[in-house]
Coordinates of C-alpha atoms in Angstrom, one line a residue:
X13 CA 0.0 0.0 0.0
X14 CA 1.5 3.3 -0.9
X15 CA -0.4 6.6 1.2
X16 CA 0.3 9.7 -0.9
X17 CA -1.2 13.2 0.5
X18 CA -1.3 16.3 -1.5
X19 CA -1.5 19.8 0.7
X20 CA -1.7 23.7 0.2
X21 CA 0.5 24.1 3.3
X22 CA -0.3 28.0 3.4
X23 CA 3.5 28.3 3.9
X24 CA 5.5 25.5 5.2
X25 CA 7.2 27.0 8.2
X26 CA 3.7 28.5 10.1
X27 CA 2.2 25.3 9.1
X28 CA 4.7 23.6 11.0
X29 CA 4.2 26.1 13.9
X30 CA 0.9 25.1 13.6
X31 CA 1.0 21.2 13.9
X32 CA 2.1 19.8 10.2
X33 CA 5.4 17.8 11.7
X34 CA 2.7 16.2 14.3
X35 CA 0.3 15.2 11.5
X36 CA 2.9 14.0 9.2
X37 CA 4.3 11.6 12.3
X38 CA 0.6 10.6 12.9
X39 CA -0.4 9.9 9.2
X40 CA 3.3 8.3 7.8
X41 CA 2.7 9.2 4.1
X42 CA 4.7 7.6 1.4
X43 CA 4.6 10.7 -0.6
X44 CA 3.7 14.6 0.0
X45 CA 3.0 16.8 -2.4
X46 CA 2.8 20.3 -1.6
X47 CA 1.9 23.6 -2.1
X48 CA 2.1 26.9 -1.3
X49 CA 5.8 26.0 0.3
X50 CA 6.3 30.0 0.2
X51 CA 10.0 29.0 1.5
X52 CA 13.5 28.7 0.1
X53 CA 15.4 25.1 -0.8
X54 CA 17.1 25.3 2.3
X55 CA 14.3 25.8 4.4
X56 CA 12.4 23.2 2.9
X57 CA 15.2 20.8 2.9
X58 CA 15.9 21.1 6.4
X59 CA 12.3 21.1 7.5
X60 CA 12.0 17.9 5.0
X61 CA 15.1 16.2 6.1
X62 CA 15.4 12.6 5.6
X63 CA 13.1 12.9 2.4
X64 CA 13.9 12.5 -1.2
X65 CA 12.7 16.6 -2.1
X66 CA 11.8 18.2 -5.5
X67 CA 11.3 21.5 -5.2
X68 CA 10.3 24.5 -7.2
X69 CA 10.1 28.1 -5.4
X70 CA 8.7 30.6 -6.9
X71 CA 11.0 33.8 -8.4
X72 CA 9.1 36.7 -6.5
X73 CA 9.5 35.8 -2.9
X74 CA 7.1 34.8 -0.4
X75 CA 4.5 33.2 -2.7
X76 CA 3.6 30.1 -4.5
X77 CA 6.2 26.9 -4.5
X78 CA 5.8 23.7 -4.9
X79 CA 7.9 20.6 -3.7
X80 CA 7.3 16.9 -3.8
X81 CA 8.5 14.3 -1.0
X82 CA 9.0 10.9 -1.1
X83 CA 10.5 8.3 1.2
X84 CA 10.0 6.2 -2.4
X85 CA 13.7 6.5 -4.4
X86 CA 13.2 9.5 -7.4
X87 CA 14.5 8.1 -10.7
X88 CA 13.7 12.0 -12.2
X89 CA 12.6 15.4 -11.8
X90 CA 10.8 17.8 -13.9
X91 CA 10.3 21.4 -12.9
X92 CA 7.7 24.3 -14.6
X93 CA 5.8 24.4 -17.4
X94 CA 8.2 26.8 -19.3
X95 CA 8.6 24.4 -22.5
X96 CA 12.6 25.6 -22.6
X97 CA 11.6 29.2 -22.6
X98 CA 12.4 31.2 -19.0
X99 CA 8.9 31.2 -17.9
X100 CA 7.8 34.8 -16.1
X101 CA 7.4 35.0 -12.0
X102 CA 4.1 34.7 -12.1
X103 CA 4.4 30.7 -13.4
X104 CA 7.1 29.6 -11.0
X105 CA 6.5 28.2 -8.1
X106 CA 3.3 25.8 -9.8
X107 CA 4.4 22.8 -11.1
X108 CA 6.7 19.9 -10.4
X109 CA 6.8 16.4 -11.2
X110 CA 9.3 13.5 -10.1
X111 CA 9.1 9.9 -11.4
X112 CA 9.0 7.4 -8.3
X113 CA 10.4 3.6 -8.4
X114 CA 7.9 1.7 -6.9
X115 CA 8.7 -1.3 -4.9
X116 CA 8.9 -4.9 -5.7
X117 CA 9.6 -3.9 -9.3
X118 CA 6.4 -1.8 -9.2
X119 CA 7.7 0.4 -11.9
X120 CA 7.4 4.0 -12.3
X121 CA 5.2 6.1 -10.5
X122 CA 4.8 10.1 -11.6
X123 CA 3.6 12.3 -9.4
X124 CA 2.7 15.9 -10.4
X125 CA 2.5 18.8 -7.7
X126 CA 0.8 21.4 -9.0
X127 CA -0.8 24.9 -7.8
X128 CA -2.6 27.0 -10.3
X129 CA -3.5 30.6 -10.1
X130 CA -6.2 31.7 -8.1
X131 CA -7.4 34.6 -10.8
X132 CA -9.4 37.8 -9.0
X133 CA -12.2 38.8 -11.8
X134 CA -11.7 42.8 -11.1
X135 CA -8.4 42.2 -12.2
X136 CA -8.5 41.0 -15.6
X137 CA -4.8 40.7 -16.0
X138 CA -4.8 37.8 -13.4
X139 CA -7.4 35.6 -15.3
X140 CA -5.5 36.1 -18.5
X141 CA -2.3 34.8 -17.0
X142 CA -4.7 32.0 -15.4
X143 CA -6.1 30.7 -18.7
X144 CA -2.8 30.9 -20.4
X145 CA -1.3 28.2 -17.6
X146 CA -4.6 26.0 -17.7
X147 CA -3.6 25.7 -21.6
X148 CA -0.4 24.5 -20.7
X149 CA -1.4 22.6 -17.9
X150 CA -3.8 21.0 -20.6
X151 CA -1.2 20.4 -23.3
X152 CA 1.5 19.0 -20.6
X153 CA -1.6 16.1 -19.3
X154 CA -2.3 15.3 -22.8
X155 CA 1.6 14.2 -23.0
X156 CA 1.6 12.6 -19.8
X157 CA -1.6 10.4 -20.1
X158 CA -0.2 9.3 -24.0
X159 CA 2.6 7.6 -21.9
X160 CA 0.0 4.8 -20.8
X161 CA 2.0 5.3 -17.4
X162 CA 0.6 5.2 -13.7
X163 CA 0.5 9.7 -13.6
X164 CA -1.2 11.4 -10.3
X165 CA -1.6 15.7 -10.8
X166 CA -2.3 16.9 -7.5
X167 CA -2.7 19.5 -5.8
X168 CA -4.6 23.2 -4.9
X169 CA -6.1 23.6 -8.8
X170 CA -7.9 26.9 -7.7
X171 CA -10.8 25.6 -9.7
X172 CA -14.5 24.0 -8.0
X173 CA -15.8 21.7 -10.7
X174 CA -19.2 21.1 -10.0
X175 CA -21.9 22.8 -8.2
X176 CA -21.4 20.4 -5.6
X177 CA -17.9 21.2 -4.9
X178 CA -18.9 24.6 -3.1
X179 CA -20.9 25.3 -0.2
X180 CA -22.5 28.8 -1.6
X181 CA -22.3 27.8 -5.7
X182 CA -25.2 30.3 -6.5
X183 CA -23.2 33.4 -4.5
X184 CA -20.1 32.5 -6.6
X185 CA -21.4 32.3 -10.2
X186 CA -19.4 34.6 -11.3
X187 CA -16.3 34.7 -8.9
X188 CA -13.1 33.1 -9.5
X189 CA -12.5 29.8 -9.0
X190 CA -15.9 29.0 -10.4
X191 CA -16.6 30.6 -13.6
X192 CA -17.2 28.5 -16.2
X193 CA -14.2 29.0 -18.3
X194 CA -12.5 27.4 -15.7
X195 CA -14.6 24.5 -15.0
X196 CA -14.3 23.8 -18.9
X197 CA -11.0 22.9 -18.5
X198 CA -11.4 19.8 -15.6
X199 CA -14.3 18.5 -17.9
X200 CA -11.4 18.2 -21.0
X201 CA -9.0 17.2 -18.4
X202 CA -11.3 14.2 -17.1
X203 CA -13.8 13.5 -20.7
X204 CA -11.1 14.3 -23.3
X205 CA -7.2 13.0 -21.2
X206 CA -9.0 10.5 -19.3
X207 CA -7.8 11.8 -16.0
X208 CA -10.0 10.0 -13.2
X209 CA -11.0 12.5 -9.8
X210 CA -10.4 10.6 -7.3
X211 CA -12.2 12.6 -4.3
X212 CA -15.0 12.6 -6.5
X213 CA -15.4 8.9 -7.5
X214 CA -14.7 7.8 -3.7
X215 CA -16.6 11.0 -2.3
X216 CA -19.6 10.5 -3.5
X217 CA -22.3 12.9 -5.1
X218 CA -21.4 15.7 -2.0
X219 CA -21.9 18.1 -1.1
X220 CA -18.5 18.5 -0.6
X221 CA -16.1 16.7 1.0
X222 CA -14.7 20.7 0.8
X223 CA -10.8 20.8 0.8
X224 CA -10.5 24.6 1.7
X225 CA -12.0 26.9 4.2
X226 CA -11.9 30.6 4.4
X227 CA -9.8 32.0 7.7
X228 CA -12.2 34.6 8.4
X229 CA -15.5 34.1 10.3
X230 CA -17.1 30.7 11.0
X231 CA -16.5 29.1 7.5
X232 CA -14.9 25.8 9.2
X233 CA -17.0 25.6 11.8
X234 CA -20.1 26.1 9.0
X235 CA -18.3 23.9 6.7
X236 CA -18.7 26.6 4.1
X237 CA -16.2 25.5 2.2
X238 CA -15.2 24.9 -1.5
X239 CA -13.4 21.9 -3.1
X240 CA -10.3 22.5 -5.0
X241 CA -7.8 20.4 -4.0
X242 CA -7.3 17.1 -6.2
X243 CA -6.1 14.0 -7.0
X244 CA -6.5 13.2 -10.6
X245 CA -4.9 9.8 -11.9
X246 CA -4.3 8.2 -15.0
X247 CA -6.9 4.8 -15.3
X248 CA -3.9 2.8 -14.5
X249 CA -3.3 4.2 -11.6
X250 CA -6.9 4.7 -10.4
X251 CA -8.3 1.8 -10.5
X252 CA -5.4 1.0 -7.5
X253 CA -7.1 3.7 -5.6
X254 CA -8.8 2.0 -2.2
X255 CA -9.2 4.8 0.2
X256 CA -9.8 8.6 -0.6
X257 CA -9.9 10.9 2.6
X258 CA -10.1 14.7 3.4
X259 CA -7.9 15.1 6.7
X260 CA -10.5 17.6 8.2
X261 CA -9.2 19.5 11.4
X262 CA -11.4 18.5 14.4
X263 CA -11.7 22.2 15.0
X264 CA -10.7 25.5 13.6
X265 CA -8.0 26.2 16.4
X266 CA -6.0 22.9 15.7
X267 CA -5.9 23.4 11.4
X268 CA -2.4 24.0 10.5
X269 CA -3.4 25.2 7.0
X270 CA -6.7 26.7 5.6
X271 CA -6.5 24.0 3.4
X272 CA -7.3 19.9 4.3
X273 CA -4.5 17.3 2.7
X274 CA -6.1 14.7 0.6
X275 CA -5.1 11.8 1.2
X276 CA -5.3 9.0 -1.2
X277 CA -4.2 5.4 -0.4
X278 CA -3.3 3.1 -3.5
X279 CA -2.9 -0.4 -3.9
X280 CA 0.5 -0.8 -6.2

């Protein structure tokens, strides 16, 4: 059995101030795929010591990063969407893969941390640079689903696909996140690549189970939340897929990120 969380840490070193070494002790992933690092290499090497670490920060400091951790050997790492062109700051810091040997001549496992733009409609400028990466978020799963290899993208998407997948859908018609535009793309990235969602298969119909909570005001306690962290994985792959849970906080003082890991446990 392989356990493999993915997590928008909301920066790695107040998560960990907050209780993310204690839940990482108590749940003993295989793999971590994260989010939102916000932290230098050394930091997060340090902090992830005794893990196999890929790890992308992003150029303008303080925001975004992604890193992937495995106590699985890394036969490769792949970093940014850039295609061999510099890629500008606002793309770094959002995608990373690593190819994992499996054991027991398992083969190859790739695992895909990624964090996409959240977009703020009153600034149009943001949702432009949004769309733009969803296109080559798109082109990149077309490539890795044509491999006919075991491929997991996970991660904070920024995007609630269905109207169960937020608390307050008809309030958010037209915010960020939920537009339509966006959705479009998780419907080619599951009809047309073949990409399975795995919190929504094992999940159920929902509401929920919501992956992110607002901070402010009683949205945890409420559950008012939205669901926008994923695990999407190749048929290969998903149909190993026995157990899909949302670590939920018991309350809103012990959450060590705004965000719930998903934890996904896979027969390989």
């Amino acid at each position: 059995m392989l356990t493999l969380a993915t997590a928008n840490v909301n920066g790695i070193r107040a998560a960990y101030r907050r209780g993310m070494d204690a839940w990482i002790a108590s749940r003993t992933p295989d793999v971590l795929l994260l989010q939102e690092v916000r932290a230098p290499d050394s930091v997060v090497n340090d902090l992830l010591e005794g893990w196999h670490v890929a790890h992308q920060a992003c150029d303008i400091k303080g925001r975004a990063g992604v890193a992937v951790a495995s106590r699985l050997p890394v036969s490769a790492v792949r970093v940014g969407l850039g295609a061999g062109e510099p890629e500008p700051p606002v793309d770094t810091g959002r995608w990373v893969e690593a190819d994992l040997e499996l054991p027991d001549g398992g083969g190859r496992l790739t695992v895909v941390s990624a964090y996409i733009h959240s977009g703020t409609v009153s600034q149009p400028e943001t949702m432009v640079a949004k769309y733009a990466y969803l296109e080559k978020v798109t082109a990149r799963l077309r490539e890795l689903a044509a491999t006919g290899e075991k491929v997991v993208l996970a991660g904070d998407l920024n995007i609630a696909h269905r109207n169960v997948d937020i608390k307050n859908w008809k309030g958010n018609l037209k915010s960020a996140g939920f537009l339509p535009e966006e959705r479009a793309y998780v419907d080619v990235w599951l009809d047309q690549v073949g990409l399975v969602d795995l919190g929504r298969v094992h999940g159920g119909e929902g509401p929920g189970p919501f992956t992110w909570w607002s901070w402010r005001g009683r949205a945890f306690d409420n559950d008012s939340g939205w669901r926008i962290d994923y695990q999407l994985a190749t048929p290969s792959l998903a149909e190993r897929a026995v157990k899909v849970e949302v670590d939920r906080a018991p309350s809103h003082e012990e959450r060590w990120s705004d965000h719930a890991p998903l934890v996904v446990t896979y027969d390989v």
